[in-house]
PDB file of C-alpha atoms in Angstrom:
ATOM      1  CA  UNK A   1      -6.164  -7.373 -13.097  1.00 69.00           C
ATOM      2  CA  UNK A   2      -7.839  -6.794  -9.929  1.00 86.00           C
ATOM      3  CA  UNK A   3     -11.678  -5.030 -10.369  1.00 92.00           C
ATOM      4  CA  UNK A   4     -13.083  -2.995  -7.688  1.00 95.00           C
ATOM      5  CA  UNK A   5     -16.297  -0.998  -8.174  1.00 96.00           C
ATOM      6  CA  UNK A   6     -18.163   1.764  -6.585  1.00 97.00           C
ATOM      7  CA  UNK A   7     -22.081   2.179  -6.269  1.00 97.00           C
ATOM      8  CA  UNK A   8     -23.463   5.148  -7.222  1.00 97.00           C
ATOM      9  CA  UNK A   9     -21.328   6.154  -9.477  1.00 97.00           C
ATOM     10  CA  UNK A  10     -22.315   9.497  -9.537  1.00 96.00           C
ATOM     11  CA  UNK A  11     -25.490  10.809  -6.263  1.00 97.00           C
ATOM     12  CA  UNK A  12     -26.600  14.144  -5.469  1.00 97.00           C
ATOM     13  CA  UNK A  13     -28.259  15.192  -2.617  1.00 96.00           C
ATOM     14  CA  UNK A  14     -29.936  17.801  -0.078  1.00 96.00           C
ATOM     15  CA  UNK A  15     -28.382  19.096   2.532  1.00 97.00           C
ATOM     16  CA  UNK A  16     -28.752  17.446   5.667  1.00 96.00           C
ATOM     17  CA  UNK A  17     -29.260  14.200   3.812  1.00 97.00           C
ATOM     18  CA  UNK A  18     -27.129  11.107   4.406  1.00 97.00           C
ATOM     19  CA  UNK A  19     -25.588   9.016   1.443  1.00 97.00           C
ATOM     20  CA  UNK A  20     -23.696   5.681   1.446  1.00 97.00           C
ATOM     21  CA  UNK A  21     -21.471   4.639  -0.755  1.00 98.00           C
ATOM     22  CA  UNK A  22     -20.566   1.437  -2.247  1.00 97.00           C
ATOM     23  CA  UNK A  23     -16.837  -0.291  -2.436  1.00 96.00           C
ATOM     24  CA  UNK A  24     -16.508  -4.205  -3.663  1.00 96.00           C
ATOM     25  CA  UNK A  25     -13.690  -5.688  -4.815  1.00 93.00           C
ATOM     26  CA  UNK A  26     -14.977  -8.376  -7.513  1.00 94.00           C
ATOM     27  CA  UNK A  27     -12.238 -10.920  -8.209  1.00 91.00           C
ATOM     28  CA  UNK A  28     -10.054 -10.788  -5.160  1.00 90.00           C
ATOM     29  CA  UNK A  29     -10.471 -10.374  -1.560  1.00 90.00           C
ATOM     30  CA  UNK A  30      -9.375  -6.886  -0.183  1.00 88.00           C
ATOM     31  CA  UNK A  31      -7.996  -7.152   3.351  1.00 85.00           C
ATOM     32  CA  UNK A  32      -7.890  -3.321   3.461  1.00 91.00           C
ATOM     33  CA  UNK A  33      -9.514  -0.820   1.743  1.00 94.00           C
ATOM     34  CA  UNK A  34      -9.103   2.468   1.548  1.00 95.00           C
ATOM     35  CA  UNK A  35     -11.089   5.993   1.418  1.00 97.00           C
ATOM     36  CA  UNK A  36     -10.235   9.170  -0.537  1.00 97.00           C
ATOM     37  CA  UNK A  37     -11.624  12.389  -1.564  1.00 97.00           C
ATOM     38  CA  UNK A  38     -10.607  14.412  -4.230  1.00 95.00           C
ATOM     39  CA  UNK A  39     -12.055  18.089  -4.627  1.00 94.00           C
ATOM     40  CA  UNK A  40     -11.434  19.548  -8.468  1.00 89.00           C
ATOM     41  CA  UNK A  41      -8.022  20.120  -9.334  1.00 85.00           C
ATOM     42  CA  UNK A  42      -6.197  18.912  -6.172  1.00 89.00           C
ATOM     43  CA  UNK A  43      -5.164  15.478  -5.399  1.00 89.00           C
ATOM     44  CA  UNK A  44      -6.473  12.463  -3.782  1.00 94.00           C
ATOM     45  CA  UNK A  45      -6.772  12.801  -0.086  1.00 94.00           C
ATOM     46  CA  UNK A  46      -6.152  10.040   2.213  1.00 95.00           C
ATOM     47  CA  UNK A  47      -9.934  10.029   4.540  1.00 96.00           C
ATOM     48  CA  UNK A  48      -9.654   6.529   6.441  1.00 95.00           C
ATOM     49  CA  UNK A  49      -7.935   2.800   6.482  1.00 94.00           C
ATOM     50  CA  UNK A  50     -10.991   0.117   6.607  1.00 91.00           C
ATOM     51  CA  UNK A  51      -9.572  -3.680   7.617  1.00 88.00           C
ATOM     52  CA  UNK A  52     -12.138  -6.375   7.518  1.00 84.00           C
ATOM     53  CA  UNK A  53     -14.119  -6.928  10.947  1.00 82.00           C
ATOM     54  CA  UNK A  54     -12.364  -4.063  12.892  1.00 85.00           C
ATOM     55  CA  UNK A  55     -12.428  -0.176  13.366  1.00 88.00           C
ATOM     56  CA  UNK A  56     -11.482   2.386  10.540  1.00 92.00           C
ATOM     57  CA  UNK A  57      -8.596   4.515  11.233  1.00 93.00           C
ATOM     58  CA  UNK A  58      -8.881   8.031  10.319  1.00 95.00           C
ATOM     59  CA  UNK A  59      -6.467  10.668   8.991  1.00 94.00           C
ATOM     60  CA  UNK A  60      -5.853  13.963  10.876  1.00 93.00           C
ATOM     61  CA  UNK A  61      -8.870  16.037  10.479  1.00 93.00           C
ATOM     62  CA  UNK A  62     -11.454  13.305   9.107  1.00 95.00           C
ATOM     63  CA  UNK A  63     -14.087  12.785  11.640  1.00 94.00           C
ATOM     64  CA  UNK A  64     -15.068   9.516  12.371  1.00 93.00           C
ATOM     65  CA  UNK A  65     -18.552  10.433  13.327  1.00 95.00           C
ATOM     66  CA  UNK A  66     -19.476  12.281   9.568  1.00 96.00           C
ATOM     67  CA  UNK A  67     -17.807   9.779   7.679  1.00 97.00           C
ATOM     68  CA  UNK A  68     -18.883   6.222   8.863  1.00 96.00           C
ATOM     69  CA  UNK A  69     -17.115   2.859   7.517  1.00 95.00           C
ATOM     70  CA  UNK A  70     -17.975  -0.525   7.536  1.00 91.00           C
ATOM     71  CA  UNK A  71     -15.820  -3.263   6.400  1.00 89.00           C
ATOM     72  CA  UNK A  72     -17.901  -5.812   7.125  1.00 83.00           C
ATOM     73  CA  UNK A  73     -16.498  -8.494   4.390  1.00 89.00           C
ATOM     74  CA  UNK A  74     -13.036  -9.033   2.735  1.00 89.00           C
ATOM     75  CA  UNK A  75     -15.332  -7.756  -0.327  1.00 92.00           C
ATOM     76  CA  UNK A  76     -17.201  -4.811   0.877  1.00 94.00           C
ATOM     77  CA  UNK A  77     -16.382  -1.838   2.134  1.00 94.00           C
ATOM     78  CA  UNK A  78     -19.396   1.372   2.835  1.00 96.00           C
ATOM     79  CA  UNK A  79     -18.684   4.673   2.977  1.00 97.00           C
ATOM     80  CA  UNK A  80     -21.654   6.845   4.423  1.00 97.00           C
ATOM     81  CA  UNK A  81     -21.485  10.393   4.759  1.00 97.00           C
ATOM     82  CA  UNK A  82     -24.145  12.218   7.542  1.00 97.00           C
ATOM     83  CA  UNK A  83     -25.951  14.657   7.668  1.00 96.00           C
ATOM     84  CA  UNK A  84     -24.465  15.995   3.938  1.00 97.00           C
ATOM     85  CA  UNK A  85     -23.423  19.835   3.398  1.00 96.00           C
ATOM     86  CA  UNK A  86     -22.577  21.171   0.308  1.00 96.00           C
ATOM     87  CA  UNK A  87     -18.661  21.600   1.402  1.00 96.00           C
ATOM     88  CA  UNK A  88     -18.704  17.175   1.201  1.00 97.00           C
ATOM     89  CA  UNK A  89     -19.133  17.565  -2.387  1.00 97.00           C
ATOM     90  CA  UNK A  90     -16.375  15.939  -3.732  1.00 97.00           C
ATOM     91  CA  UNK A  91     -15.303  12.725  -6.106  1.00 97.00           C
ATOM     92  CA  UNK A  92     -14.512   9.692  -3.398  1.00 98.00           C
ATOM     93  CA  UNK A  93     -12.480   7.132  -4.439  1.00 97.00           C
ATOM     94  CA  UNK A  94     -12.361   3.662  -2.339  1.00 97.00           C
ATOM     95  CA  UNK A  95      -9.100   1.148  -3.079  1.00 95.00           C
ATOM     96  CA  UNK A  96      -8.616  -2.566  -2.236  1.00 93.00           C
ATOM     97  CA  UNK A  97      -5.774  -3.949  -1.071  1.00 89.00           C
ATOM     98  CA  UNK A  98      -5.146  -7.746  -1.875  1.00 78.00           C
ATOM     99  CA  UNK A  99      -2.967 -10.211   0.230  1.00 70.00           C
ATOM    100  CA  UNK A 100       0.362 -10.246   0.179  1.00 70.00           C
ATOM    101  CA  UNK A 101       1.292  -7.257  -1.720  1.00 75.00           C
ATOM    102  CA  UNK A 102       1.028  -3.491  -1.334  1.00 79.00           C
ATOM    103  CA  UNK A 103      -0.920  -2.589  -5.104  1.00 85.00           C
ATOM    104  CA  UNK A 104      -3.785  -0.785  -4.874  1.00 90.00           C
ATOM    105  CA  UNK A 105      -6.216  -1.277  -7.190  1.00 91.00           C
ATOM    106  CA  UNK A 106      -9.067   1.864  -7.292  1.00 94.00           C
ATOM    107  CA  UNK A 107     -12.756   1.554  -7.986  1.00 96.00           C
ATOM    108  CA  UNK A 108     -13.732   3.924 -10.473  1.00 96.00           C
ATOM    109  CA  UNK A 109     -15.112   6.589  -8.026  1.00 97.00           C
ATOM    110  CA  UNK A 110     -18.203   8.307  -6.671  1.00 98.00           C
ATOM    111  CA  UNK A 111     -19.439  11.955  -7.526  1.00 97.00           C
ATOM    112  CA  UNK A 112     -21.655  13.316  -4.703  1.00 97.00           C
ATOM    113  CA  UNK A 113     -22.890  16.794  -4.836  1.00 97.00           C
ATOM    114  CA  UNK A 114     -24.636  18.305  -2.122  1.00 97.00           C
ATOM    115  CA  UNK A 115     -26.990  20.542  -2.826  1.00 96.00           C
TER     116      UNK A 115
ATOM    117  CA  UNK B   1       4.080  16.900   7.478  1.00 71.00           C
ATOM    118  CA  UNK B   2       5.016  14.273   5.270  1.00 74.00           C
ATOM    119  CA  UNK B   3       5.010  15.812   1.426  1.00 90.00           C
ATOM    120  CA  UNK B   4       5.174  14.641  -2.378  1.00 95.00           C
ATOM    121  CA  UNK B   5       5.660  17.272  -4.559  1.00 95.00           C
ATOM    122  CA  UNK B   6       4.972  17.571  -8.608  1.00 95.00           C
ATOM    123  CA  UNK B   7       5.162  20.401 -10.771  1.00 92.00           C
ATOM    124  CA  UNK B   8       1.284  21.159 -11.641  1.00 90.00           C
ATOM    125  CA  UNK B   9       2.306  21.992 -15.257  1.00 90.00           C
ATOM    126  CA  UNK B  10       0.873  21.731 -18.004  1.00 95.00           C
ATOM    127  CA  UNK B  11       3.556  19.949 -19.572  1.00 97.00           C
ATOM    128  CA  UNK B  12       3.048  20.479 -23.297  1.00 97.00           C
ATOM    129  CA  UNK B  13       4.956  17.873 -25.557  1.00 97.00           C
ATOM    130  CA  UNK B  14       4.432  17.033 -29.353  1.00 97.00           C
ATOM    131  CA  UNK B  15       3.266  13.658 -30.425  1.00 98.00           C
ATOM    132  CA  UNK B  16       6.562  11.377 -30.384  1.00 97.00           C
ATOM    133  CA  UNK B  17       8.668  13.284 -28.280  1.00 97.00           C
ATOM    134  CA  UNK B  18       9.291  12.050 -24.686  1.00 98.00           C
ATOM    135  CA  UNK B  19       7.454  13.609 -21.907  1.00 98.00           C
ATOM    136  CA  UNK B  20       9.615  13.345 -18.748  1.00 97.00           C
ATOM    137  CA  UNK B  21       7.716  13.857 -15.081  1.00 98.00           C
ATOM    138  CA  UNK B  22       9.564  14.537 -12.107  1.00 97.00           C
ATOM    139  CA  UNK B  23       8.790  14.092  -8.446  1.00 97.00           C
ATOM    140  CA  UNK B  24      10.313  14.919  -5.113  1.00 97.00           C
ATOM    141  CA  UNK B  25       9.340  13.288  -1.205  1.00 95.00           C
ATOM    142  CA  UNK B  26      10.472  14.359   1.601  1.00 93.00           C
ATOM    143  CA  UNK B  27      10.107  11.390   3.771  1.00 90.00           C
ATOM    144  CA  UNK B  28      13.950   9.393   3.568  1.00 89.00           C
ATOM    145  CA  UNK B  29      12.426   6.228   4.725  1.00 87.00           C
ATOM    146  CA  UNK B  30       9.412   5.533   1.978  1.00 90.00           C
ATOM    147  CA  UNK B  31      10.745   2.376   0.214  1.00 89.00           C
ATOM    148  CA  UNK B  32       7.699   2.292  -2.499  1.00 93.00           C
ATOM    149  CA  UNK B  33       6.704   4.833  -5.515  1.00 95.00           C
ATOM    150  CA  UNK B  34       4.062   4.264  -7.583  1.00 96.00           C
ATOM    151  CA  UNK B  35       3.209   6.585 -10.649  1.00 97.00           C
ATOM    152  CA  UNK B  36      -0.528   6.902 -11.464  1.00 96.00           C
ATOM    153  CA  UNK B  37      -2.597   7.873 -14.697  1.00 96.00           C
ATOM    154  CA  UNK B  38      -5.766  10.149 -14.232  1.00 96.00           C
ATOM    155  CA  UNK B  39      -8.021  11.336 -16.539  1.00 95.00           C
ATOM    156  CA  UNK B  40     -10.530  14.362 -16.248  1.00 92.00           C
ATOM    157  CA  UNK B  41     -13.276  12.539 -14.046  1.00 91.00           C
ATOM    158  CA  UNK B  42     -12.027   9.428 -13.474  1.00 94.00           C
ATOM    159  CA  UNK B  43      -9.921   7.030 -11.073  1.00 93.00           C
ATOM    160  CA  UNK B  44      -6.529   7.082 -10.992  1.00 94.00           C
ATOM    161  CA  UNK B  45      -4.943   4.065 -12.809  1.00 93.00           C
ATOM    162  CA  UNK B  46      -1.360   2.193 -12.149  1.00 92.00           C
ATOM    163  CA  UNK B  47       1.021   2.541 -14.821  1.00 95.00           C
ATOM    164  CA  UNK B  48       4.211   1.230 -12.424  1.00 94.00           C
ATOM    165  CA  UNK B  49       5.672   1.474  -9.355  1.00 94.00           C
ATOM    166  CA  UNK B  50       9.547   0.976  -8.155  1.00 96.00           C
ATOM    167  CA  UNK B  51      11.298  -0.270  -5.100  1.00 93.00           C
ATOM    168  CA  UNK B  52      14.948  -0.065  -5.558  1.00 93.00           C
ATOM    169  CA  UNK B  53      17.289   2.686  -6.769  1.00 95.00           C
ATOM    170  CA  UNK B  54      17.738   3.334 -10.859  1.00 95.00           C
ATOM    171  CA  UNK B  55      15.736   2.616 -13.762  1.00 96.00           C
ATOM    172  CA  UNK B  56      12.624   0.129 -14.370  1.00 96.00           C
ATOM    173  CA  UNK B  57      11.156  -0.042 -18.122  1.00 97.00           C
ATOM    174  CA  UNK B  58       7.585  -1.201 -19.054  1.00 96.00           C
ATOM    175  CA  UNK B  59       6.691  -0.574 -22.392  1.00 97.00           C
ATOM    176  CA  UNK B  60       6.740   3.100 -23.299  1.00 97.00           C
ATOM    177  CA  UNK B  61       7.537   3.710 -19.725  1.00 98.00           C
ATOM    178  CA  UNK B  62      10.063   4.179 -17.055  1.00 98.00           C
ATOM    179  CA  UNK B  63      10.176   5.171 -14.148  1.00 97.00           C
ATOM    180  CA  UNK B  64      13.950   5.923 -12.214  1.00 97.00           C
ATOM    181  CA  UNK B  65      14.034   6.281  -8.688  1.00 97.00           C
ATOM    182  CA  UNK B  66      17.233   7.614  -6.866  1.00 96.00           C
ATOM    183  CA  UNK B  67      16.540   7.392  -2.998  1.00 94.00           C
ATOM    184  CA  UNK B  68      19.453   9.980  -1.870  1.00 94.00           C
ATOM    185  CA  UNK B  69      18.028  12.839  -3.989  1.00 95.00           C
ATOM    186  CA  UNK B  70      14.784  11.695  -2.540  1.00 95.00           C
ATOM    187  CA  UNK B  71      13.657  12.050  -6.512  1.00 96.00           C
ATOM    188  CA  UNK B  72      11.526   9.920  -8.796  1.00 97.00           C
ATOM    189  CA  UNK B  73      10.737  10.643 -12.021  1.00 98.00           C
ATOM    190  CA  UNK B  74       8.266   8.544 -15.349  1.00 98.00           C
ATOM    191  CA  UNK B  75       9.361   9.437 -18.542  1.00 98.00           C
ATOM    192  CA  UNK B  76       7.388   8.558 -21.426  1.00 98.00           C
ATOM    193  CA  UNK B  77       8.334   6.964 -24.964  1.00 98.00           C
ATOM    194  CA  UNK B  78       6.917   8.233 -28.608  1.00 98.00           C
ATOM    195  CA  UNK B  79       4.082  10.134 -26.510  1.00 98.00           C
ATOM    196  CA  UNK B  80       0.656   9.767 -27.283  1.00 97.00           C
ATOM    197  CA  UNK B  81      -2.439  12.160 -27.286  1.00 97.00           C
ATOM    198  CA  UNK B  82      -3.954   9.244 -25.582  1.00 97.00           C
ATOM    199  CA  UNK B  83      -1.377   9.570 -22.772  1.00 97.00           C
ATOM    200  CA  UNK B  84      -2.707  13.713 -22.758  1.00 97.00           C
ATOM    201  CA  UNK B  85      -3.406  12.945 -18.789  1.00 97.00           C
ATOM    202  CA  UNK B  86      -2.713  13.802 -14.977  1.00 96.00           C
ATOM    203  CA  UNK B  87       0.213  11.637 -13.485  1.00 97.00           C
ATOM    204  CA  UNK B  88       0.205  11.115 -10.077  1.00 97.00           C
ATOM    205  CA  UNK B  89       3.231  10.383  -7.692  1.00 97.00           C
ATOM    206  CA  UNK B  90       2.538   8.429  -4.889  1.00 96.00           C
ATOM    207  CA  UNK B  91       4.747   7.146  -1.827  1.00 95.00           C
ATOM    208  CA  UNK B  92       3.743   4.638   0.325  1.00 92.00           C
ATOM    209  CA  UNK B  93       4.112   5.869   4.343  1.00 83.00           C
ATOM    210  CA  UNK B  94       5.803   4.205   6.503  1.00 77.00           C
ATOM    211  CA  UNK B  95       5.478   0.601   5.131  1.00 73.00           C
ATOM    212  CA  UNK B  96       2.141   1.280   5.936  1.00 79.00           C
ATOM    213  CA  UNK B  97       0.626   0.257   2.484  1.00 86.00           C
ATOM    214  CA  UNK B  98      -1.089   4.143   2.872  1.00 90.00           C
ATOM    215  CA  UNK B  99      -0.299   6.249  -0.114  1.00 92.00           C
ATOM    216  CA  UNK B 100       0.446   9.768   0.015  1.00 93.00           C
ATOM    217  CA  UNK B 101       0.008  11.604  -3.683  1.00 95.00           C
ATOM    218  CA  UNK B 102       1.155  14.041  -5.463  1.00 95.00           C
ATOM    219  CA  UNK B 103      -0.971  17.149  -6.412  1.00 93.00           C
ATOM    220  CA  UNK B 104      -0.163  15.747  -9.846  1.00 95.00           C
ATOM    221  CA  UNK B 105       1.153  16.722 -13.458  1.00 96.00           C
ATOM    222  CA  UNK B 106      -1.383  17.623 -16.477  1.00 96.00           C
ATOM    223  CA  UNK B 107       0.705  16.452 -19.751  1.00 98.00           C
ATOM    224  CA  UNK B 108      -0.552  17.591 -22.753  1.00 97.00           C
ATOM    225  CA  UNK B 109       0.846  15.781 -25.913  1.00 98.00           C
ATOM    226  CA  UNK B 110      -0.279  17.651 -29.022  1.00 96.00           C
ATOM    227  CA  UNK B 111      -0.460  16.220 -32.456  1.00 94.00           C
TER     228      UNK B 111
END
């Protein structure tokens, strides 16, 4: 099956801080990738759509200019969140979408606390 | 607001008994539903997804879909503690490949 991984796995932080995050899809090439969060107990949140070369699009209520993305390879998608408060803590998941079909295939996630 | 809704549970089930999850969406037009495994801390994981109306087997698992009742449901074979998990519903928007999930079902299958 198709492997994606995350870098850190797990990061914590100070306030104010900024922290990227790591998505790379190993054996495949993921046109699209996608960016969730996931606070304790809920569900898996929807944060942005990253294509390779061009703009994230951003869910309702996501802003653009906390969370950045770059997709700047069919293989690599960054996730960096500015200037880091303790309400971003949160598990973020990234997801790579190969060619040709509509699977997604998660990386196994990212743990930031904020302190 | 487009909406996927699961019963937060726990479901509690005895080893070999089968564990039955249901779902409901409320958008008529999503065309692909996906059922996810996620356990305490880590990434959700595909057990199987359906396209058309009625029932689709894999292993231990199927999953039935029935478009007018806007329902979908994974019911599980001879459960397993292993399978002691969250399972996540999730329809695809819009043909949009974006996934909308479920707030999810904790199973619990005791021994």
């Amino acid at each position: 099956g198709a492997v994606v991984s995350q870098h850190p796995s797990w990061v914590i932080c100070k306030s104010g801080t900024s922290v990227k995050i790591e998505c790379r899809s190993l054996d495949f090439q993921a046109t699209t990738m996608f960016w969730y969060r996931q606070f304790p107990k809920q569900s898996l949140m929807l944060m942005a759509t990253s294509n390779e070369g061009s703009k994230a699009t951003y869910e309702q209520g996501v802003e653009k200019d906390k969370f950045l993305i770059n997709h700047a390879s069919l293989t690599l998608s960054t996730l960096t969140v500015t200037s880091a408060h303790p309400e971003d803590s949160s598990f973020y998941i990234c997801s790579g979408l190969a060619g040709g079909g509509n699977e997604q295939f998660f990386g196994p996630g990212t743990r930031l606390t904020v302190l | 607001q487009k909406e996927v809704e699961q019963n937060s549970g726990p479901l509690s089930v005895p080893e070999g008994a089968i564990a039955s999850l249901n779902c409901t969406y409320s958008d008529r037009g999503s065309q692909s539903f996906f059922w996810y495994r996620q356990y305490s801390g880590k990434s959700p994981e595909l057990i199987m997804f359906i396209y058309s109306n009625g029932d689709k087997e894999d292993g231990r698992f199927t999953a039935q879909l029935n478009k007018a009742s806007q329902y979908v449901s994974l019911l599980i074979r001879d459960s397993q503690p292993s399978d002691s998990a969250t399972y996540l519903c999730a329809v695809e928007m819009d043909s949009s490949y974006k996934l909308i999930f479920g707030s999810g079902t904790r199973l619990l299958v005791r021994p």
